[in-house]
């Protein structure tokens, strides 16, 4: 049997792994599934059709699986699915999807979601993502792997944030962020590449040099953006990382692209 504190309320239909833990004053709903060794420390609420993977650690007053903050939602049984080995800190919130969206909010594994961070309805959050304190994702946002979102930053609904990118603290992100990019400001603009993150994750000097050269060409003053995209695709066709940026830009998108700041 799972370890359940005497003050916790666990609905009859909930499915808990044998070695899961539910701490004092937690509430677990009837449509919740909790994986092995996941710990709800205290005062945690998990409701809705929510699945949490293995080895997660969820801190006080976090609320997972609540209804989306969307006026069109009328109680439909949409979902929240959270992966394994996540740390979810105090007052963090993650909401289920909407019928008009994906119908599911998906959070990957090995993430850190600091206090008061928010994952809204229909988001896709990939593995190894960090949301710093009070970072906020609007609905339908896709945050790719190894993204760091700084404290109090907010990302506009339907935006895409490419892998290995960095969102500075207090940034208001209203446009798509390229893979490996670093953005700052209100409204956020592209400042360059996330070089610190690339070095920390062991990208080779050759790969980083290719990315820097491609960045300079892609956002140069000469020619149109489409011409520069084609030039970069031709020159760096053999670079997996550069082509990841090109494919990201060429893909269908709901939001415009976050670009470098242009001085007046």
mmCIF file of C-alpha atoms in Angstrom, residues 3-145:
data_model
loop_
_atom_site.group_PDB
_atom_site.id
_atom_site.type_symbol
_atom_site.label_atom_id
_atom_site.label_comp_id
_atom_site.label_asym_id
_atom_site.label_seq_id
_atom_site.Cartn_x
_atom_site.Cartn_y
_atom_site.Cartn_z
ATOM 1 C CA UNK A 3 2.123 5.556 2.418
ATOM 2 C CA UNK A 4 -0.772 7.942 3.128
ATOM 3 C CA UNK A 5 -0.784 10.331 6.076
ATOM 4 C CA UNK A 6 -3.808 10.168 8.347
ATOM 5 C CA UNK A 7 -4.799 13.768 7.511
ATOM 6 C CA UNK A 8 -4.646 13.293 3.730
ATOM 7 C CA UNK A 9 -7.782 12.763 1.637
ATOM 8 C CA UNK A 10 -7.393 10.242 -1.187
ATOM 9 C CA UNK A 11 -10.499 9.512 -3.275
ATOM 10 C CA UNK A 12 -11.523 5.887 -3.731
ATOM 11 C CA UNK A 13 -10.823 5.839 -7.475
ATOM 12 C CA UNK A 14 -7.265 7.186 -7.263
ATOM 13 C CA UNK A 15 -4.442 4.844 -8.323
ATOM 14 C CA UNK A 16 -1.243 5.131 -6.296
ATOM 15 C CA UNK A 17 1.872 3.030 -6.725
ATOM 16 C CA UNK A 18 2.715 0.908 -3.705
ATOM 17 C CA UNK A 19 5.704 3.038 -2.728
ATOM 18 C CA UNK A 20 4.186 6.468 -3.438
ATOM 19 C CA UNK A 21 3.811 8.850 -0.493
ATOM 20 C CA UNK A 22 0.983 11.274 0.275
ATOM 21 C CA UNK A 23 1.856 13.656 3.078
ATOM 22 C CA UNK A 24 -0.176 15.659 5.583
ATOM 23 C CA UNK A 25 -3.290 17.486 4.367
ATOM 24 C CA UNK A 26 -2.867 16.500 0.725
ATOM 25 C CA UNK A 27 -5.923 15.954 -1.492
ATOM 26 C CA UNK A 28 -5.880 13.411 -4.314
ATOM 27 C CA UNK A 29 -8.857 13.151 -6.689
ATOM 28 C CA UNK A 30 -10.602 10.054 -7.972
ATOM 29 C CA UNK A 31 -9.168 10.245 -11.510
ATOM 30 C CA UNK A 32 -5.536 10.648 -10.437
ATOM 31 C CA UNK A 33 -2.690 8.183 -11.065
ATOM 32 C CA UNK A 34 0.598 8.581 -9.168
ATOM 33 C CA UNK A 35 3.737 6.632 -10.035
ATOM 34 C CA UNK A 36 6.317 4.798 -7.982
ATOM 35 C CA UNK A 37 8.270 6.687 -5.330
ATOM 36 C CA UNK A 38 6.559 9.989 -6.100
ATOM 37 C CA UNK A 39 6.144 12.058 -2.950
ATOM 38 C CA UNK A 40 3.439 14.625 -2.213
ATOM 39 C CA UNK A 41 5.045 16.343 0.754
ATOM 40 C CA UNK A 42 2.174 18.301 2.350
ATOM 41 C CA UNK A 43 -0.843 20.424 1.431
ATOM 42 C CA UNK A 44 -0.615 19.305 -2.219
ATOM 43 C CA UNK A 45 -3.748 19.132 -4.391
ATOM 44 C CA UNK A 46 -3.842 16.744 -7.358
ATOM 45 C CA UNK A 47 -7.197 16.662 -9.127
ATOM 46 C CA UNK A 48 -8.809 16.128 -12.531
ATOM 47 C CA UNK A 49 -7.690 13.418 -14.938
ATOM 48 C CA UNK A 50 -4.046 13.673 -13.948
ATOM 49 C CA UNK A 51 -1.166 11.236 -14.279
ATOM 50 C CA UNK A 52 2.160 11.789 -12.518
ATOM 51 C CA UNK A 53 5.175 9.606 -13.245
ATOM 52 C CA UNK A 54 7.818 8.114 -10.999
ATOM 53 C CA UNK A 55 10.221 9.732 -8.515
ATOM 54 C CA UNK A 56 8.614 13.177 -8.531
ATOM 55 C CA UNK A 57 8.826 15.463 -5.505
ATOM 56 C CA UNK A 58 5.902 17.849 -5.085
ATOM 57 C CA UNK A 59 6.032 20.566 -2.437
ATOM 58 C CA UNK A 60 3.500 22.403 -0.310
ATOM 59 C CA UNK A 61 0.449 24.031 -1.906
ATOM 60 C CA UNK A 62 1.260 22.944 -5.439
ATOM 61 C CA UNK A 63 -1.968 22.413 -7.414
ATOM 62 C CA UNK A 64 -1.894 19.977 -10.330
ATOM 63 C CA UNK A 65 -4.741 19.046 -12.669
ATOM 64 C CA UNK A 66 -7.020 21.965 -11.928
ATOM 65 C CA UNK A 67 -9.475 23.224 -14.548
ATOM 66 C CA UNK A 68 -8.042 25.496 -17.248
ATOM 67 C CA UNK A 69 -8.422 29.233 -16.847
ATOM 68 C CA UNK A 70 -10.488 29.409 -20.009
ATOM 69 C CA UNK A 71 -14.061 30.692 -20.260
ATOM 70 C CA UNK A 72 -15.004 28.048 -22.843
ATOM 71 C CA UNK A 73 -14.164 25.158 -20.521
ATOM 72 C CA UNK A 74 -17.323 23.462 -19.218
ATOM 73 C CA UNK A 75 -15.964 20.618 -17.122
ATOM 74 C CA UNK A 76 -14.932 18.197 -19.863
ATOM 75 C CA UNK A 77 -12.612 15.315 -18.810
ATOM 76 C CA UNK A 78 -9.401 16.626 -20.347
ATOM 77 C CA UNK A 79 -5.988 15.611 -19.026
ATOM 78 C CA UNK A 80 -2.685 16.557 -17.433
ATOM 79 C CA UNK A 81 0.217 14.120 -17.863
ATOM 80 C CA UNK A 82 3.452 14.760 -15.952
ATOM 81 C CA UNK A 83 6.584 12.674 -16.492
ATOM 82 C CA UNK A 84 9.124 11.334 -14.021
ATOM 83 C CA UNK A 85 11.809 12.810 -11.760
ATOM 84 C CA UNK A 86 10.326 16.295 -11.680
ATOM 85 C CA UNK A 87 10.686 18.661 -8.742
ATOM 86 C CA UNK A 88 7.608 20.854 -8.364
ATOM 87 C CA UNK A 89 7.958 23.538 -5.739
ATOM 88 C CA UNK A 90 5.576 25.556 -3.586
ATOM 89 C CA UNK A 91 2.396 27.013 -5.139
ATOM 90 C CA UNK A 92 3.281 25.810 -8.648
ATOM 91 C CA UNK A 93 0.235 25.156 -10.859
ATOM 92 C CA UNK A 94 -0.336 22.933 -13.888
ATOM 93 C CA UNK A 95 -3.757 22.773 -15.552
ATOM 94 C CA UNK A 96 -5.529 20.186 -17.690
ATOM 95 C CA UNK A 97 -6.163 20.807 -21.394
ATOM 96 C CA UNK A 98 -9.208 22.151 -23.193
ATOM 97 C CA UNK A 99 -11.509 20.373 -25.680
ATOM 98 C CA UNK A 100 -10.835 23.123 -28.218
ATOM 99 C CA UNK A 101 -7.082 22.626 -27.850
ATOM 100 C CA UNK A 102 -5.080 19.440 -27.553
ATOM 101 C CA UNK A 103 -7.302 18.139 -24.755
ATOM 102 C CA UNK A 104 -4.159 17.423 -22.770
ATOM 103 C CA UNK A 105 -1.349 19.318 -21.057
ATOM 104 C CA UNK A 106 1.949 17.427 -21.238
ATOM 105 C CA UNK A 107 4.977 17.914 -18.996
ATOM 106 C CA UNK A 108 8.097 15.825 -19.614
ATOM 107 C CA UNK A 109 10.648 14.434 -17.185
ATOM 108 C CA UNK A 110 13.637 15.729 -15.197
ATOM 109 C CA UNK A 111 12.255 19.260 -14.887
ATOM 110 C CA UNK A 112 12.399 21.835 -12.106
ATOM 111 C CA UNK A 113 9.323 24.003 -11.603
ATOM 112 C CA UNK A 114 10.090 26.608 -8.972
ATOM 113 C CA UNK A 115 7.651 28.303 -6.646
ATOM 114 C CA UNK A 116 4.544 29.923 -8.200
ATOM 115 C CA UNK A 117 5.489 28.826 -11.718
ATOM 116 C CA UNK A 118 2.537 28.083 -13.994
ATOM 117 C CA UNK A 119 1.925 25.688 -16.882
ATOM 118 C CA UNK A 120 -1.367 26.578 -18.558
ATOM 119 C CA UNK A 121 -3.801 24.425 -20.515
ATOM 120 C CA UNK A 122 -2.695 22.514 -23.616
ATOM 121 C CA UNK A 123 1.008 23.273 -23.140
ATOM 122 C CA UNK A 124 3.765 20.902 -24.164
ATOM 123 C CA UNK A 125 6.802 21.074 -21.885
ATOM 124 C CA UNK A 126 9.626 18.756 -22.915
ATOM 125 C CA UNK A 127 12.311 17.113 -20.761
ATOM 126 C CA UNK A 128 14.919 18.963 -18.677
ATOM 127 C CA UNK A 129 13.053 22.272 -18.565
ATOM 128 C CA UNK A 130 13.477 24.765 -15.722
ATOM 129 C CA UNK A 131 10.801 27.328 -14.900
ATOM 130 C CA UNK A 132 12.267 29.733 -12.341
ATOM 131 C CA UNK A 133 10.204 31.429 -9.662
ATOM 132 C CA UNK A 134 6.838 32.711 -10.938
ATOM 133 C CA UNK A 135 7.643 31.967 -14.583
ATOM 134 C CA UNK A 136 4.385 31.647 -16.539
ATOM 135 C CA UNK A 137 3.402 29.772 -19.687
ATOM 136 C CA UNK A 138 0.220 30.854 -21.458
ATOM 137 C CA UNK A 139 -2.025 28.266 -23.071
ATOM 138 C CA UNK A 140 -0.808 26.115 -25.976
ATOM 139 C CA UNK A 141 2.871 27.036 -25.471
ATOM 140 C CA UNK A 142 5.497 24.497 -26.574
ATOM 141 C CA UNK A 143 8.707 24.634 -24.541
ATOM 142 C CA UNK A 144 11.340 22.330 -25.994
ATOM 143 C CA UNK A 145 14.028 20.377 -24.125
#
